[in-house]
XYZ file of C-alpha atoms in Angstrom:
682
model
C 12.394 17.861 5.641
C 13.928 14.534 4.713
C 14.938 13.782 1.164
C 14.041 10.164 1.756
C 10.815 8.408 2.536
C 8.190 10.890 3.564
C 5.930 8.011 4.541
C 8.483 5.349 5.427
C 10.247 7.276 8.173
C 9.739 5.826 11.627
C 10.692 8.377 14.280
C 9.515 7.474 17.801
C 11.107 9.816 20.294
C 10.539 9.376 24.028
C 10.607 6.969 26.959
C 7.912 4.410 27.692
C 7.895 2.952 31.216
C 6.764 -0.659 31.286
C 4.226 -1.841 33.778
C 5.502 -4.953 35.504
C 8.930 -6.537 35.780
C 11.025 -8.399 33.265
C 10.500 -11.743 34.936
C 7.003 -12.504 36.139
C 6.199 -15.173 38.697
C 9.462 -16.681 39.892
C 8.529 -20.219 40.887
C 10.875 -22.625 42.658
C 11.731 -25.671 40.578
C 12.877 -29.117 41.582
C 16.547 -29.722 42.353
C 16.393 -32.974 40.405
C 15.865 -30.986 37.193
C 19.541 -30.499 36.353
C 20.293 -27.834 33.769
C 23.008 -27.318 31.210
C 24.239 -24.573 33.538
C 26.148 -26.682 36.009
C 29.194 -25.871 38.112
C 31.100 -24.696 35.053
C 28.730 -21.698 34.916
C 27.504 -22.136 31.350
C 23.991 -21.131 30.314
C 22.448 -22.173 26.990
C 19.922 -19.758 25.480
C 17.835 -20.344 22.329
C 17.434 -17.248 20.154
C 17.028 -16.416 16.439
C 19.961 -17.324 14.228
C 22.523 -14.604 13.495
C 24.588 -14.027 10.359
C 26.622 -11.189 11.870
C 26.816 -8.920 14.904
C 26.492 -5.726 12.879
C 24.335 -3.378 15.003
C 23.375 -1.313 11.949
C 21.193 -4.174 10.671
C 17.714 -4.910 12.038
C 18.030 -8.635 12.687
C 18.361 -11.168 15.486
C 21.800 -9.978 16.582
C 20.261 -6.895 18.180
C 19.300 -9.155 21.091
C 22.947 -9.425 22.152
C 24.361 -6.273 20.555
C 22.447 -3.966 22.869
C 24.042 -4.511 26.242
C 25.688 -7.935 26.152
C 28.644 -7.595 23.748
C 28.334 -3.846 23.155
C 27.368 -1.154 25.644
C 25.915 2.224 24.714
C 25.488 5.558 26.399
C 22.248 4.081 27.743
C 20.931 0.561 28.179
C 18.190 -1.505 29.760
C 18.208 -2.515 33.412
C 16.707 -5.728 34.777
C 13.226 -4.172 34.697
C 13.454 -3.056 31.046
C 13.892 0.585 32.023
C 16.307 2.810 30.116
C 19.245 3.739 32.380
C 22.678 5.377 31.915
C 25.559 3.059 31.018
C 28.525 4.824 29.396
C 26.806 8.199 29.824
C 27.916 10.108 32.908
C 25.486 12.976 32.342
C 23.039 14.379 29.802
C 21.902 17.965 29.344
C 19.426 19.412 26.878
C 18.978 22.919 25.506
C 16.867 24.814 22.988
C 13.732 23.064 24.171
C 15.078 19.557 23.626
C 16.613 20.257 20.216
C 20.250 19.960 21.384
C 21.562 17.242 23.709
C 25.070 17.015 25.171
C 26.359 13.772 26.686
C 29.402 13.352 28.933
C 31.005 9.897 28.894
C 32.522 7.958 31.779
C 36.312 7.921 31.492
C 36.775 4.451 32.969
C 34.945 2.459 30.247
C 37.222 0.163 28.233
C 37.196 -1.894 25.055
C 38.123 -5.553 25.352
C 41.646 -4.716 24.132
C 42.071 -2.204 26.972
C 41.596 0.950 24.875
C 39.354 3.671 26.363
C 35.803 4.091 25.063
C 35.522 7.653 23.752
C 33.081 9.966 22.019
C 34.908 9.233 18.768
C 33.774 5.587 18.957
C 30.144 6.665 19.063
C 30.641 9.227 16.303
C 32.242 6.602 14.070
C 29.482 4.041 14.661
C 26.670 6.528 14.141
C 28.109 8.022 10.971
C 28.668 4.475 9.708
C 24.927 3.839 10.038
C 24.252 7.024 8.059
C 26.959 6.501 5.452
C 25.327 6.659 1.990
C 27.437 3.625 1.053
C 25.732 1.650 3.836
C 22.481 1.521 1.866
C 21.008 -1.381 3.857
C 21.541 0.042 7.333
C 18.456 0.386 9.537
C 18.717 4.142 9.984
C 15.255 4.239 11.541
C 16.429 1.887 14.325
C 19.139 4.176 15.666
C 19.429 7.508 17.396
C 20.746 8.867 14.093
C 17.187 8.790 12.737
C 16.506 11.788 14.987
C 19.530 13.917 14.192
C 19.466 16.997 12.025
C 20.181 16.193 8.360
C 20.817 12.523 9.159
C 18.382 11.162 6.598
C 19.459 13.778 4.081
C 23.109 12.750 4.396
C 22.178 9.080 4.082
C 20.395 9.929 0.835
C 23.178 12.068 -0.588
C 21.370 15.403 -0.190
C 23.587 16.689 2.640
C 27.267 16.616 3.547
C 28.728 14.797 6.538
C 29.464 18.177 8.090
C 25.739 19.031 7.940
C 24.815 16.124 10.232
C 23.870 17.081 13.785
C 26.500 14.917 15.498
C 29.529 16.679 16.949
C 32.417 15.473 19.124
C 33.207 18.304 21.549
C 36.111 16.483 23.199
C 37.232 12.897 23.807
C 34.483 12.350 26.361
C 31.709 14.692 25.174
C 29.379 14.227 22.213
C 26.552 16.528 21.144
C 23.420 15.799 19.124
C 21.347 18.422 17.324
C 17.996 16.901 16.428
C 15.571 17.417 13.580
C 12.758 17.999 16.089
C 12.749 18.519 19.874
C 12.896 15.042 21.394
C 14.299 12.856 24.136
C 16.884 10.659 22.385
C 17.793 8.573 25.432
C 15.506 5.600 24.641
C 17.130 5.414 21.205
C 20.573 5.351 22.789
C 19.765 1.983 24.381
C 19.077 0.155 21.109
C 21.565 -1.774 19.002
C 21.814 0.766 16.201
C 23.191 3.313 18.685
C 26.019 1.169 20.077
C 29.667 2.278 19.644
C 32.136 0.392 17.455
C 35.907 0.053 17.586
C 36.888 1.719 14.330
C 40.280 0.071 13.769
C 38.833 -3.430 13.984
C 35.780 -2.714 11.818
C 37.814 -1.023 9.088
C 40.520 -3.698 9.120
C 37.939 -6.499 8.872
C 34.803 -4.917 7.345
C 33.112 -8.224 6.505
C 33.860 -10.222 9.646
C 34.922 -7.887 12.441
C 32.592 -9.799 14.772
C 34.539 -13.060 14.447
C 36.486 -13.985 17.616
C 39.921 -13.270 16.155
C 38.802 -9.748 15.142
C 36.158 -8.798 17.676
C 36.685 -5.848 20.000
C 33.708 -5.061 22.224
C 32.970 -2.952 25.272
C 30.176 -5.030 26.781
C 30.315 -7.514 29.657
C 30.877 -10.401 27.207
C 33.056 -11.012 24.152
C 32.792 -13.516 21.301
C 34.565 -16.851 21.770
C 33.081 -18.549 18.701
C 30.610 -17.574 15.991
C 28.893 -19.866 13.504
C 26.563 -17.979 11.136
C 22.984 -19.108 11.787
C 24.430 -21.576 14.266
C 25.924 -21.611 17.735
C 27.452 -18.448 19.195
C 29.566 -18.679 22.345
C 30.148 -15.645 24.558
C 32.562 -15.451 27.495
C 33.207 -12.817 30.150
C 35.124 -9.742 29.038
C 38.025 -9.378 31.514
C 38.502 -5.716 30.558
C 34.868 -4.722 31.100
C 34.258 -1.811 33.468
C 30.623 -1.225 34.367
C 28.877 1.762 35.840
C 29.516 2.081 39.564
C 26.619 1.617 41.938
C 24.467 -0.439 39.541
C 24.076 -4.075 38.557
C 25.997 -4.543 35.314
C 26.632 -8.269 34.986
C 25.743 -11.577 36.640
C 28.034 -14.493 37.486
C 27.768 -16.605 34.335
C 31.145 -17.314 32.752
C 29.916 -18.556 29.368
C 26.702 -18.046 27.401
C 25.966 -20.460 24.562
C 23.388 -19.100 22.126
C 21.796 -21.728 19.892
C 19.194 -21.386 17.123
C 15.672 -21.539 18.508
C 14.487 -25.167 18.290
C 11.272 -26.343 16.666
C 10.512 -28.455 19.759
C 11.540 -26.150 22.632
C 9.849 -28.059 25.450
C 11.383 -31.364 24.365
C 14.839 -29.802 24.150
C 14.334 -28.166 27.535
C 13.391 -31.472 29.152
C 16.402 -33.113 27.498
C 18.715 -30.496 29.027
C 19.797 -29.060 25.675
C 18.656 -25.556 26.622
C 18.192 -23.784 29.954
C 15.215 -21.646 28.961
C 12.378 -22.214 26.502
C 9.761 -19.907 25.051
C 6.327 -21.475 24.727
C 4.201 -20.353 21.782
C 2.301 -23.524 20.941
C -0.961 -24.008 22.912
C -0.341 -27.768 22.941
C 3.052 -27.254 24.592
C 1.465 -24.897 27.100
C -1.173 -27.484 27.985
C 1.525 -30.131 28.392
C 3.524 -27.963 30.802
C 0.445 -27.103 32.870
C -0.389 -30.787 33.283
C 3.105 -31.799 34.434
C 3.843 -30.406 37.926
C 7.640 -30.573 37.604
C 7.504 -28.363 34.518
C 4.702 -26.155 35.771
C 6.828 -25.214 38.779
C 9.416 -23.796 36.369
C 6.909 -21.798 34.326
C 7.226 -18.008 34.149
C 5.308 -15.205 32.483
C 6.353 -11.694 31.507
C 4.559 -8.768 29.871
C 5.092 -8.164 26.177
C 4.188 -5.084 24.193
C 2.714 -7.319 21.535
C -0.752 -7.568 19.994
C -2.223 -9.840 17.332
C -4.763 -8.181 15.054
C -6.645 -8.626 11.800
C -5.178 -6.391 9.102
C -6.572 -5.451 5.687
C -3.992 -6.895 3.289
C -3.770 -3.869 0.932
C -4.257 -5.941 -2.221
C -3.925 -3.944 -5.419
C -6.862 -5.842 -6.933
C -10.370 -4.318 -6.663
C -12.847 -6.237 -4.518
C -15.880 -5.924 -2.273
C -13.461 -4.862 0.474
C -13.172 -1.485 -1.236
C -16.605 -0.847 0.297
C -16.188 0.356 3.873
C -19.458 -1.287 4.935
C -18.132 -4.716 3.990
C -14.997 -4.180 6.075
C -17.079 -2.904 8.993
C -19.404 -5.906 8.770
C -16.493 -8.334 8.981
C -15.079 -6.486 11.995
C -18.439 -6.701 13.777
C -18.671 -10.512 13.733
C -15.305 -11.323 15.309
C -15.800 -13.010 18.675
C -12.405 -12.991 20.382
C -12.965 -14.732 23.697
C -13.729 -18.192 22.257
C -10.570 -17.930 20.162
C -8.455 -17.152 23.228
C -10.113 -19.814 25.380
C -10.478 -22.689 22.926
C -7.790 -22.106 20.323
C -5.039 -20.552 22.439
C -5.787 -22.412 25.685
C -5.849 -19.102 27.544
C -2.344 -18.052 26.438
C -3.485 -14.519 25.585
C -5.933 -11.789 26.605
C -8.847 -10.963 24.320
C -9.018 -7.223 23.545
C -11.007 -4.950 21.256
C -8.527 -2.048 21.516
C -4.822 -1.737 20.732
C -3.301 -2.174 24.163
C -3.883 -3.425 27.713
C -6.309 -1.670 30.053
C -3.549 0.526 31.518
C -2.353 1.651 28.078
C -2.975 5.391 27.737
C -4.101 5.365 24.108
C -6.317 2.317 24.613
C -8.380 4.255 27.142
C -9.287 6.702 24.347
C -10.059 4.143 21.658
C -13.547 3.333 20.398
C -13.863 -0.273 19.242
C -16.410 -1.567 16.756
C -18.933 -3.532 18.859
C -19.780 -7.185 18.226
C -23.135 -7.102 16.426
C -24.046 -9.820 13.926
C -27.448 -8.315 13.071
C -25.923 -4.918 12.313
C -23.181 -6.568 10.268
C -25.713 -8.370 8.095
C -27.584 -5.106 7.578
C -24.366 -3.389 6.486
C -23.693 -6.139 3.947
C -27.175 -5.660 2.540
C -26.678 -1.891 2.304
C -23.370 -2.488 0.518
C -25.151 -4.554 -2.132
C -24.086 -7.981 -0.888
C -27.120 -9.459 0.953
C -26.146 -12.595 2.861
C -22.669 -12.284 1.351
C -23.936 -12.905 -2.173
C -21.600 -11.590 -4.858
C -18.549 -11.078 -2.659
C -16.716 -14.150 -3.863
C -13.802 -15.805 -2.123
C -11.578 -13.585 -0.016
C -8.166 -14.543 1.371
C -6.750 -14.813 4.862
C -2.958 -14.811 5.098
C -0.916 -16.180 7.986
C 2.668 -17.230 8.633
C 3.604 -20.663 7.334
C 4.801 -22.938 10.114
C 3.099 -20.857 12.791
C 0.528 -23.282 14.168
C -0.954 -20.672 16.470
C -1.662 -18.274 13.594
C -3.071 -21.055 11.442
C -5.450 -22.126 14.203
C -6.564 -18.533 14.768
C -7.098 -18.087 11.023
C -9.267 -21.201 10.939
C -11.361 -19.916 13.845
C -11.850 -16.536 12.141
C -12.704 -18.253 8.879
C -15.451 -20.205 10.634
C -16.849 -17.223 12.566
C -17.115 -15.023 9.477
C -18.621 -17.769 7.324
C -21.263 -18.606 9.924
C -22.213 -14.974 10.545
C -22.023 -13.462 7.051
C -21.759 -16.332 4.563
C -18.430 -14.954 3.346
C -15.820 -17.528 2.441
C -12.147 -16.995 3.233
C -9.373 -19.145 1.823
C -6.456 -19.464 4.246
C -3.037 -18.949 2.647
C 0.117 -19.581 4.715
C 3.049 -17.451 3.533
C 6.801 -17.686 4.148
C 7.824 -15.534 7.108
C 9.499 -12.799 5.062
C 6.549 -12.377 2.705
C 4.101 -12.446 5.596
C 6.098 -9.778 7.434
C 6.150 -7.651 4.290
C 2.358 -7.440 4.450
C 2.365 -6.565 8.148
C 5.037 -3.881 8.069
C 5.200 -2.834 4.420
C 3.035 -1.323 1.735
C 1.741 -2.907 -1.473
C 2.751 -6.503 -2.203
C 2.707 -8.170 -5.592
C 0.423 -11.191 -5.980
C -1.575 -10.626 -2.796
C -5.291 -11.188 -3.342
C -8.061 -9.223 -1.585
C -8.502 -10.156 2.045
C -6.824 -9.869 5.425
C -3.671 -10.824 7.247
C -3.031 -12.164 10.746
C -0.704 -9.394 11.901
C 1.369 -8.574 14.954
C 1.921 -5.107 16.387
C 4.749 -4.337 18.790
C 6.797 -1.571 20.331
C 10.256 -1.802 18.778
C 11.791 -0.249 21.893
C 10.881 1.789 24.975
C 9.045 4.765 23.507
C 5.700 6.487 24.032
C 5.545 6.894 20.270
C 4.448 3.278 19.927
C 1.152 4.053 21.654
C -0.683 2.876 18.521
C 0.963 -0.565 18.840
C 1.881 -0.231 15.146
C -1.753 -0.201 14.045
C -0.824 2.808 11.923
C 2.457 1.335 10.646
C 1.248 1.061 7.052
C 0.366 4.750 6.886
C 4.061 5.223 6.146
C 3.446 3.510 2.810
C 1.245 5.049 0.079
C -1.597 2.919 -1.207
C -2.136 1.055 2.051
C -5.218 2.564 3.690
C -7.704 5.080 2.316
C -6.951 4.708 -1.389
C -9.253 3.595 -4.201
C -8.488 0.533 -6.315
C -7.577 2.806 -9.217
C -5.170 4.781 -7.035
C -3.582 1.583 -5.715
C -3.016 0.392 -9.269
C -1.250 3.656 -10.096
C 0.829 3.655 -6.911
C 1.821 0.010 -7.424
C 4.207 1.201 -10.169
C 6.308 2.709 -7.383
C 6.600 -0.648 -5.602
C 6.726 -3.240 -8.371
C 9.384 -1.817 -10.709
C 13.054 -1.193 -10.078
C 12.339 2.420 -11.013
C 9.091 4.140 -11.905
C 8.756 3.481 -15.679
C 7.298 6.926 -16.313
C 10.290 8.595 -14.679
C 12.796 6.382 -16.472
C 11.157 7.421 -19.724
C 11.282 11.092 -18.745
C 14.758 11.356 -17.201
C 16.698 8.325 -18.378
C 17.650 4.969 -16.894
C 19.852 5.074 -13.766
C 21.360 1.738 -14.811
C 22.843 3.362 -17.922
C 26.355 4.514 -16.873
C 26.399 7.123 -19.649
C 23.424 8.997 -18.186
C 24.219 12.019 -16.028
C 27.651 12.759 -17.414
C 26.395 15.813 -19.292
C 24.429 18.709 -17.781
C 21.876 18.149 -20.551
C 20.846 15.020 -18.636
C 20.031 17.240 -15.655
C 17.795 19.771 -17.347
C 14.467 17.982 -16.843
C 15.459 16.818 -13.354
C 16.432 20.334 -12.374
C 13.260 21.887 -13.781
C 10.999 19.313 -12.116
C 12.857 19.591 -8.810
C 12.246 23.326 -8.706
C 8.548 22.809 -9.492
C 8.295 20.162 -6.757
C 10.041 22.395 -4.239
C 7.693 25.282 -4.946
C 4.606 23.087 -4.583
C 5.795 21.232 -1.474
C 6.974 24.364 0.314
C 3.650 26.088 -0.367
C 1.611 23.050 0.650
C 3.491 22.466 3.896
C 3.462 26.143 4.825
C -0.340 26.059 4.663
C -0.630 23.131 7.073
C -1.849 23.979 10.578
C 0.447 23.531 13.548
C 1.909 21.284 14.821
C 1.934 19.552 11.443
C 3.674 22.389 9.603
C 6.686 22.347 11.937
C 6.828 18.550 11.960
C 6.815 18.250 8.175
C 9.401 21.010 7.720
C 11.834 19.871 10.406
C 15.001 21.752 11.349
C 17.332 20.335 8.720
C 18.295 21.584 5.286
C 15.489 23.058 3.208
C 14.459 21.318 0.010
C 16.294 23.960 -1.984
C 19.457 23.414 0.067
C 19.172 19.660 -0.408
C 18.821 20.053 -4.155
C 21.754 22.445 -4.325
C 23.860 19.881 -2.459
C 22.993 17.237 -5.035
C 23.827 19.569 -7.907
C 27.126 20.568 -6.296
C 27.999 16.910 -5.785
C 27.743 16.532 -9.557
C 29.685 19.699 -10.287
C 32.496 18.619 -7.953
C 32.668 15.068 -9.319
C 36.048 14.284 -10.893
C 35.159 11.328 -13.109
C 32.310 10.373 -15.412
C 31.441 7.531 -13.032
C 31.192 9.972 -10.127
C 29.051 12.314 -12.218
C 26.734 9.448 -13.092
C 26.439 8.449 -9.429
C 25.611 12.032 -8.460
C 22.921 12.099 -11.138
C 21.482 8.827 -9.815
C 21.164 10.323 -6.320
C 19.304 13.281 -7.808
C 17.069 10.927 -9.789
C 16.263 8.993 -6.620
C 15.413 12.206 -4.818
C 12.665 12.995 -7.297
C 11.610 9.454 -8.135
C 10.083 6.429 -6.481
C 11.726 3.035 -6.225
C 11.301 -0.039 -3.998
C 13.729 -0.391 -1.102
C 12.900 -3.995 -0.196
C 10.399 -5.694 2.104
C 7.463 -3.889 0.423
C 8.998 -0.539 1.353
C 9.206 2.284 -1.144
C 11.162 5.490 -1.499
C 8.632 8.266 -2.028
C 10.307 10.842 -4.223
C 9.375 14.482 -4.436
C 7.364 13.852 -7.606
C 5.337 11.169 -5.839
C 4.827 13.291 -2.752
C 3.372 16.035 -4.944
C 1.046 13.462 -6.521
C -0.052 12.238 -3.098
C -0.830 15.713 -1.815
C -2.825 16.359 -4.980
C -4.767 13.076 -5.089
C -5.104 11.480 -1.651
C -8.265 12.319 0.248
C -8.261 14.880 3.041
C -9.168 12.019 5.372
C -6.124 9.956 4.388
C -3.840 12.980 4.665
C -5.179 13.635 8.156
C -4.392 10.057 9.195
C -0.813 10.486 7.960
C -0.408 13.795 9.786
C -1.722 12.240 13.007
C 0.786 9.421 12.609
C 3.645 11.875 12.116
C 2.478 13.842 15.163
C 2.467 10.609 17.175
C 6.010 9.883 16.009
C 7.123 13.302 17.233
C 5.196 13.435 20.524
C 7.279 14.235 23.582
C 4.740 13.328 26.264
C 2.696 10.200 26.846
C -0.467 12.320 26.879
C 0.221 13.766 23.430
C 1.246 10.375 22.085
C -1.947 8.799 23.416
C -4.050 11.535 21.830
C -2.597 11.107 18.359
C -2.360 7.316 18.619
C -6.031 7.005 19.536
C -6.981 9.253 16.617
C -5.040 7.012 14.238
C -6.402 3.795 15.717
C -10.003 4.999 15.924
C -9.910 6.107 12.293
C -8.511 2.803 11.046
C -10.768 0.661 13.249
C -13.880 2.602 12.248
C -12.980 1.997 8.598
C -12.432 -1.726 9.161
C -8.757 -1.670 8.177
C -7.440 -3.040 11.483
C -9.205 -5.050 14.174
C -7.472 -6.065 17.446
C -7.780 -9.690 18.510
C -5.653 -10.451 21.576
C -2.646 -9.360 23.624
C 0.265 -11.762 23.812
C 2.479 -12.384 26.814
C 5.754 -14.233 27.159
C 5.357 -17.707 28.625
C 8.595 -19.549 29.218
C 10.434 -22.204 31.185
C 13.598 -21.580 33.222
C 15.776 -24.174 34.922
C 15.724 -23.767 38.740
C 19.386 -22.805 39.080
C 19.274 -20.062 36.434
C 18.300 -16.544 37.464
C 17.709 -13.092 36.009
C 16.349 -14.410 32.732
C 15.006 -11.430 30.829
C 12.432 -11.799 28.076
C 12.581 -9.089 25.445
C 9.227 -7.223 25.565
C 10.033 -5.289 22.390
C 10.399 -6.265 18.768
C 12.087 -9.620 18.134
C 10.821 -10.931 21.498
C 12.952 -13.912 22.630
C 15.628 -13.390 25.319
C 17.880 -10.372 25.722
C 20.077 -8.553 28.273
C 21.902 -11.834 28.758
C 24.627 -10.054 30.732
C 22.407 -10.165 33.829
C 22.118 -13.981 33.894
C 23.098 -15.789 37.087
C 23.527 -19.421 38.080
C 23.586 -21.061 41.464
């Protein structure tokens, strides 16, 4: 069982095959529409700005890290399927618990050095390194490995981690649960790194003078949050018998413009994503542009999400939430507000989505909704007061949708919503995090995606916030209590009991450990007993195959005993403190310590616990059938309670210059364009 976030762990495990191809309708354009990609074979692509190329961070650089400048054991082909790249073979044993990968011996770094198993080991252990506190462990294959999370949190040694180099071209993974790790091996956080370069230039190894990559392209120039220029890697050796790279000599990546269609027409960019309904209408009414219009499937849904405000309100009554869900009329929003750019849905997924077939939406019924409000004690909305509807500032589509929802709910139920645009980061914290300070009771225009190819995203992230205590299924009083875990650097009650981790004198003496040690042993006894009483498969999932809680605690204690200096002893004490205690980890995420997990098991309702266990079972499902079963249970529970309500499915709509081919829209998280190595020009 992981030392770190019991609820914040994200562990999807298996392959998801996409329906449809990466590029939708390929329409012939007009030869007179010259592009920036002329005879010199340069293609200009707009994408999110990048501050680095570090694959351990979950940011815009993942769009080029995974496959374009770095190449992993696995990658995506031109149809978004996971395929072998550096991997020559893969074998599994012990029911999917152990995986052994053989590497191709012809793969090379851009300096001519061979790509070996040691390069993967170095990169993966770098993600897990406790000193790399901000790495996105969850977005890497290392999130699956035995004792990976424990090592990252200081409760296990490097030698305990289930990553082993068997020889120069063989690497073995032992997982925390039986799984198929291959989809994870295609994502940025699982790419190899050239150790000598990274260690010699830890803060700018991605700059052209320092960069060593093994992908089809290398870095020619890099301006943080500005233009990035990639050129062909002359040392690149791709997998034989497959398409590895197109014929483009240079790829210029520029920050996504605010007026993409205008820049496209002006020849500043060769492709343009269309998200504004007005832009879409303009393109449809201009034949030259319409002929260059493409569509592609996205695993992306927009939904109405309870905003998890700490403040008590009428929304604490399930009947009020259900009433609001019942009066949402999606089709007019799609037709009139979005100009048909999306598909109205009342389930979390398209019609072919396995989990969606098992979901039970709340039906549109204004009369029933009004009756529910009356039963809740708010006839005709009287007494509810103003609620709040949050959306992303600068996102005209979301603002227009929010205005349409505001009008529908007011007309049907006489409930007034005040629309509040939020900066992107704060808005995202509501979507994908737990409790947020200053958020008033209401809802949020949210987006659910699949971060990568995995059946474990069958819930389309509807259950994402179940990772975070206080989100769904808690009373206002419980949310107030839990908010201490999110809104303080450390839980004040635990600072008072154990001491302040910011005090460098704390932890030097064993006397400072006595309460920690006693409470840890109490927590271990309770948690072991509680988990052992869970029915299968939940018992096995919660226990995992890594170090036991007792072994983790002993590791922390031994770290202190083996520390040579007072500073090292203090740091070891801090790791032990963080194991027992709660503290915010940024972006409305929270570390749930053992003390807090005990509190949750003692105080959360059986219903809420069941939702969490279903979510964990979804995360650990090996088959699409199992994933669909657990995903539909999660989604049905949250929809029936009025916490989440699907609105519409999004699809990628974009322009491509006629002489540019193999443009691949990213169907996963971060959207935009990816797999740029396949681009061609004619």
